[in-house]
XYZ file of N, CA and C in Angstrom:
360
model
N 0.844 -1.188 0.000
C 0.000 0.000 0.000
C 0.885 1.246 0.000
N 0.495 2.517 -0.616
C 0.810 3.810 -1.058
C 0.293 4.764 -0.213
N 1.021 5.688 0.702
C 0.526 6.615 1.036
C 1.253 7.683 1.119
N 0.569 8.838 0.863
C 0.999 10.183 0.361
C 0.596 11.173 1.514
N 1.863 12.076 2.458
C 1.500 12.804 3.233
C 2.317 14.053 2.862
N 0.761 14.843 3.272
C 1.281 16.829 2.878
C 1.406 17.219 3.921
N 2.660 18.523 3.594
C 2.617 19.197 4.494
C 2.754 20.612 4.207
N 2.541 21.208 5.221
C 3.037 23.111 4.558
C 1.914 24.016 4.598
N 0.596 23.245 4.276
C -0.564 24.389 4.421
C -0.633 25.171 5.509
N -1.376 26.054 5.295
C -1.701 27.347 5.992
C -2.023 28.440 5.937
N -2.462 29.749 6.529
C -2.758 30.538 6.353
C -1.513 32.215 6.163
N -1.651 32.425 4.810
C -1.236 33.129 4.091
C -1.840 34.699 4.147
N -0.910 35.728 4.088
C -1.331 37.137 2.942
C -1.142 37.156 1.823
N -2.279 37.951 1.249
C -2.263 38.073 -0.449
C -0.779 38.471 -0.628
N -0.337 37.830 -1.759
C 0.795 38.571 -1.867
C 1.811 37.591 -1.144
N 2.189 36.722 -0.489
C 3.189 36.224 -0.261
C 3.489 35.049 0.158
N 4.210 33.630 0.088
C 4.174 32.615 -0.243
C 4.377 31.570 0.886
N 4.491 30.265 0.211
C 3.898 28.968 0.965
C 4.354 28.252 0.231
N 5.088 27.270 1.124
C 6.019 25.627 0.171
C 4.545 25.067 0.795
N 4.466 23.926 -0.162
C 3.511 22.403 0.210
C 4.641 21.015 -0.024
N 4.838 20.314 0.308
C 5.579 19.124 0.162
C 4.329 17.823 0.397
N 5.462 16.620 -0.360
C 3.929 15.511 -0.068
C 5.258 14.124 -0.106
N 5.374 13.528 0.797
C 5.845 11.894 0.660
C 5.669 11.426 0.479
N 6.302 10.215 -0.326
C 5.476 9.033 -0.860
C 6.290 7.626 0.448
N 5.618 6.975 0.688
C 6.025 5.842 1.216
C 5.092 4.482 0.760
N 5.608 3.076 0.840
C 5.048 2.227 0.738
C 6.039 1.530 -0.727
N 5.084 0.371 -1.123
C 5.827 -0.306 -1.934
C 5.369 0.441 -3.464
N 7.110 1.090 -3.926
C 6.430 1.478 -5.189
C 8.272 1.131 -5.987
N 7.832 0.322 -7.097
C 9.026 0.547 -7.876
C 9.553 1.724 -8.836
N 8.155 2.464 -9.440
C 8.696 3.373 -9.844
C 7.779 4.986 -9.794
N 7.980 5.910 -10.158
C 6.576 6.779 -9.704
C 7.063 7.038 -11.759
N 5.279 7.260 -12.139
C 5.387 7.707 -13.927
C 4.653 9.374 -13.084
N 4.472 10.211 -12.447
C 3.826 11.052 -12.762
C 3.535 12.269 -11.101
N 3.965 13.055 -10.532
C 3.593 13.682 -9.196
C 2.912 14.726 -9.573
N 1.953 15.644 -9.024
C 1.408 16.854 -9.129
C 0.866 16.965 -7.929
N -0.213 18.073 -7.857
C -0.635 19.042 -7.010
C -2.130 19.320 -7.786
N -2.916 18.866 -6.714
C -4.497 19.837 -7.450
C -5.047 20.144 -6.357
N -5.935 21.159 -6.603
C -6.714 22.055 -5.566
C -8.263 22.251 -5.622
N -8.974 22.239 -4.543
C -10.440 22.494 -4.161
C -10.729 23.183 -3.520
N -11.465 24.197 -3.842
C -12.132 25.383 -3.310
C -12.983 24.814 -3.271
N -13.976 25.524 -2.199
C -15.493 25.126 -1.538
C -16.281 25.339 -2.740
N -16.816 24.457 -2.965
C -18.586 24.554 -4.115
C -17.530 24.437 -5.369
N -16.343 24.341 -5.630
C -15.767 24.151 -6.699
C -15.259 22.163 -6.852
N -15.291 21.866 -8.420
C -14.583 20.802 -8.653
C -13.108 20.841 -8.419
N -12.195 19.726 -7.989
C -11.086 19.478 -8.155
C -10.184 19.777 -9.280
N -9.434 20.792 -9.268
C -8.926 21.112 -10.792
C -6.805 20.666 -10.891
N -6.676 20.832 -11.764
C -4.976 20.299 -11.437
C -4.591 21.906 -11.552
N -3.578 21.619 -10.557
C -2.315 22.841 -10.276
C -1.280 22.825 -11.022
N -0.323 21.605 -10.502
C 0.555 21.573 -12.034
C 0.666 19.940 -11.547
N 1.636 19.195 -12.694
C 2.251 18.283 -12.752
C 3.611 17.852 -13.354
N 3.853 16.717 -12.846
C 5.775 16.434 -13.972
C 5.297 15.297 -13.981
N 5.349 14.491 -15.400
C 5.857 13.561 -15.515
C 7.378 12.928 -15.390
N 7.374 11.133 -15.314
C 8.500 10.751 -15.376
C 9.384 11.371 -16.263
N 9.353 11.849 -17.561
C 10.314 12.497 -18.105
C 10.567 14.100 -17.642
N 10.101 14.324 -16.562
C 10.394 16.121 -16.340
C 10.196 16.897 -17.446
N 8.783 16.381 -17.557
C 8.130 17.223 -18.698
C 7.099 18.144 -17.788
N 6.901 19.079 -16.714
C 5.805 19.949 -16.000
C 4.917 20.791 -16.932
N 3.593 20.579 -16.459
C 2.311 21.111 -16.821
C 2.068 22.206 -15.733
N 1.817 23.721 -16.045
C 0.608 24.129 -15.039
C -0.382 24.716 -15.474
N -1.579 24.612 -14.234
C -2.720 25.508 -14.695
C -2.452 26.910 -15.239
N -3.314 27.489 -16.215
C -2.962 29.325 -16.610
C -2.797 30.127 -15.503
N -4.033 29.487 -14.402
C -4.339 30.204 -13.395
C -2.923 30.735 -12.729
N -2.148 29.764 -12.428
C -1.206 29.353 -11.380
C 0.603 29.899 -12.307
N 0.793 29.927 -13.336
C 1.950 29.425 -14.402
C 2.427 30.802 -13.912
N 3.717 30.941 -13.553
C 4.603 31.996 -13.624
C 4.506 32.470 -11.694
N 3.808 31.507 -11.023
C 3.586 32.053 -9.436
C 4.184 30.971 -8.405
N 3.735 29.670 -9.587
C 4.204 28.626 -8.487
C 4.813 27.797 -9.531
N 5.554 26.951 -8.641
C 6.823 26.355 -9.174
C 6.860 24.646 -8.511
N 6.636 23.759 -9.312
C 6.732 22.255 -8.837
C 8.162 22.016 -8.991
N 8.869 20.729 -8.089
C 9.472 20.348 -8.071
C 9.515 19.098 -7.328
N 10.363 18.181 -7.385
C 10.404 16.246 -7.468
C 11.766 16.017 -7.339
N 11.560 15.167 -6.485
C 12.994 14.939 -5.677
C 12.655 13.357 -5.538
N 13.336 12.325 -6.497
C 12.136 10.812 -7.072
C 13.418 9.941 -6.282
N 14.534 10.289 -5.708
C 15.161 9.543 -4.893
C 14.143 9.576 -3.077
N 13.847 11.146 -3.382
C 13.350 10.525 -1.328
C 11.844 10.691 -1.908
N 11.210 10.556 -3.081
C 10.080 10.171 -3.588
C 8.685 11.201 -2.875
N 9.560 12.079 -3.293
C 9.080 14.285 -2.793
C 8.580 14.714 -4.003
N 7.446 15.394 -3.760
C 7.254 16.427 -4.506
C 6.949 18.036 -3.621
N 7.293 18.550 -4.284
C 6.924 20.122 -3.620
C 6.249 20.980 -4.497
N 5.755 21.837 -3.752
C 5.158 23.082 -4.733
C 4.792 24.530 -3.953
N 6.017 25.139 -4.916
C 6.215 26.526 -4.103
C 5.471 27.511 -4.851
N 4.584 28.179 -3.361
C 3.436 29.077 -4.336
C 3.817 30.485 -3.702
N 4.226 31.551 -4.489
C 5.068 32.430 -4.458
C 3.325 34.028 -5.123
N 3.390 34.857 -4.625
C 2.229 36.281 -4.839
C 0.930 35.489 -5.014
N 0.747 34.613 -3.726
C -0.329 33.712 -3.739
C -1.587 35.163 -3.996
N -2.881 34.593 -4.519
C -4.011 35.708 -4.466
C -5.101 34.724 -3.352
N -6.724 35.452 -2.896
C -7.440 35.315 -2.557
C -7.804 33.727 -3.150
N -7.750 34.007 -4.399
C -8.210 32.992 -5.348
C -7.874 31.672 -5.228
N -6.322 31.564 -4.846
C -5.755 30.407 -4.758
C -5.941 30.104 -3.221
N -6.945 29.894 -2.630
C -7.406 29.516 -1.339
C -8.487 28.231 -1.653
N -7.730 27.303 -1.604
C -8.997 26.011 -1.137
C -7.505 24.421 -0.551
N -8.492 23.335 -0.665
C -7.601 22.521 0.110
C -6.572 21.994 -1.245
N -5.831 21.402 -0.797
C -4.243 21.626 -2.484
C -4.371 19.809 -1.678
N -4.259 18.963 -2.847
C -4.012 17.905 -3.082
C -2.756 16.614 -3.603
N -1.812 16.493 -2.920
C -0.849 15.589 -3.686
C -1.484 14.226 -4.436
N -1.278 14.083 -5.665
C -1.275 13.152 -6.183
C 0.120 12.346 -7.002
N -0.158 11.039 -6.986
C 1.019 10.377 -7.686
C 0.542 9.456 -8.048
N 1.313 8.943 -9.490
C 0.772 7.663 -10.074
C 2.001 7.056 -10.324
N 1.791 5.724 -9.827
C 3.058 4.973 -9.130
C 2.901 3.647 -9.824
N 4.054 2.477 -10.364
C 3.723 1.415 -10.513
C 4.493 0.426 -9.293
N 3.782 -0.114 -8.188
C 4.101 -0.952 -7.433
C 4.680 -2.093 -7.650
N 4.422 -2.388 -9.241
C 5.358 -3.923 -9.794
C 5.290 -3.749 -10.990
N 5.945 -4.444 -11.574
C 6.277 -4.249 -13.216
C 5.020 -4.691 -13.696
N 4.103 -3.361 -14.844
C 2.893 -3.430 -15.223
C 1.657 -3.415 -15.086
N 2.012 -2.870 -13.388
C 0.602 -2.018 -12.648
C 0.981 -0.916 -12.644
N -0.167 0.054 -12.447
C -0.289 1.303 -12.660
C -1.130 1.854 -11.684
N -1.080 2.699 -10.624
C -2.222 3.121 -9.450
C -1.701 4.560 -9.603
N -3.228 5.201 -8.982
C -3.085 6.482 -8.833
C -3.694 6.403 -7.458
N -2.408 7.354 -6.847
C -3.111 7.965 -5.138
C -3.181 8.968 -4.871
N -4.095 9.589 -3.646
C -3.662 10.690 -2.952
C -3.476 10.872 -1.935
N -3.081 12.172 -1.647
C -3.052 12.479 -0.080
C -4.464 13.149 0.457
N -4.347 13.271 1.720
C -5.528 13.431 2.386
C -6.151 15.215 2.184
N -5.161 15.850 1.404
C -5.082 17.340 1.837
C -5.014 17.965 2.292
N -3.899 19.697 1.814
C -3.743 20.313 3.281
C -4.344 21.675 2.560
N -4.891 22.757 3.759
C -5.721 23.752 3.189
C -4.518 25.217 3.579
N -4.898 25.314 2.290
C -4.100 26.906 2.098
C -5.416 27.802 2.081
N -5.370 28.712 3.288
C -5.841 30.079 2.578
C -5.044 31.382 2.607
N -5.936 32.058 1.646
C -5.141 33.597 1.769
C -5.940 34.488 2.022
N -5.650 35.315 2.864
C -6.351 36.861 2.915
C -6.016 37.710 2.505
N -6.644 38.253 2.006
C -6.964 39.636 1.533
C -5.802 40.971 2.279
């Protein structure tokens, strides 16, 4: 079994920043994929950013040029540094990873979530 723990949330001013980190532990031979997605209240789950195994990173428009992912696949880390956070980017932030536990499985997990807000 796979489990993914965050840390770092909290409460923020507009305007200035917050690391999130997330661990992976359990039996995994290799990770294909880490990111970050976020939920605001009355909103769907949307993605923040991601890297694939090739360190190829995706981010939302919302987010691109504020926050910054990064993967550290030896202690099996991801982080995500959110730098002139706004109001906006306030809901609970999600680690996900998709991991293959043995040659030719494929699982996706998450973590439990940690809540960032920001004020105004």
């Amino acid at each position: 079994q796979v489990q993914l723990v965050e840390s770092g949330g909290g409460l923020v001013q507009a305007g200035g920043s917050l690391r999130l980190s997330c661990a992976a532990s359990g039996s995994i031979l290799s990770i294909n994929s880490m990111g970050w997605y976020r939920q605001a209240p009355g909103d769907q789950r949307e993605l923040v950013a991601v890297v694939s195994n090739l360190d190829s990173t995706s981010y939302a428009d919302s987010v691109r040029g504020r926050f910054t992912l990064s993967r550290d696949n030896a202690k099996k880390m991801v982080s995500l540094q959110l730098n002139d956070v706004k109001p906006e980017d306030t809901a609970v932030y999600y680690c996900n990873m998709v991991v293959s536990p043995a040659i030719g499985i494929r699982r996706t997990y998450w973590g439990k979530g940690t809540l960032v807000t920001v004020s105004s």
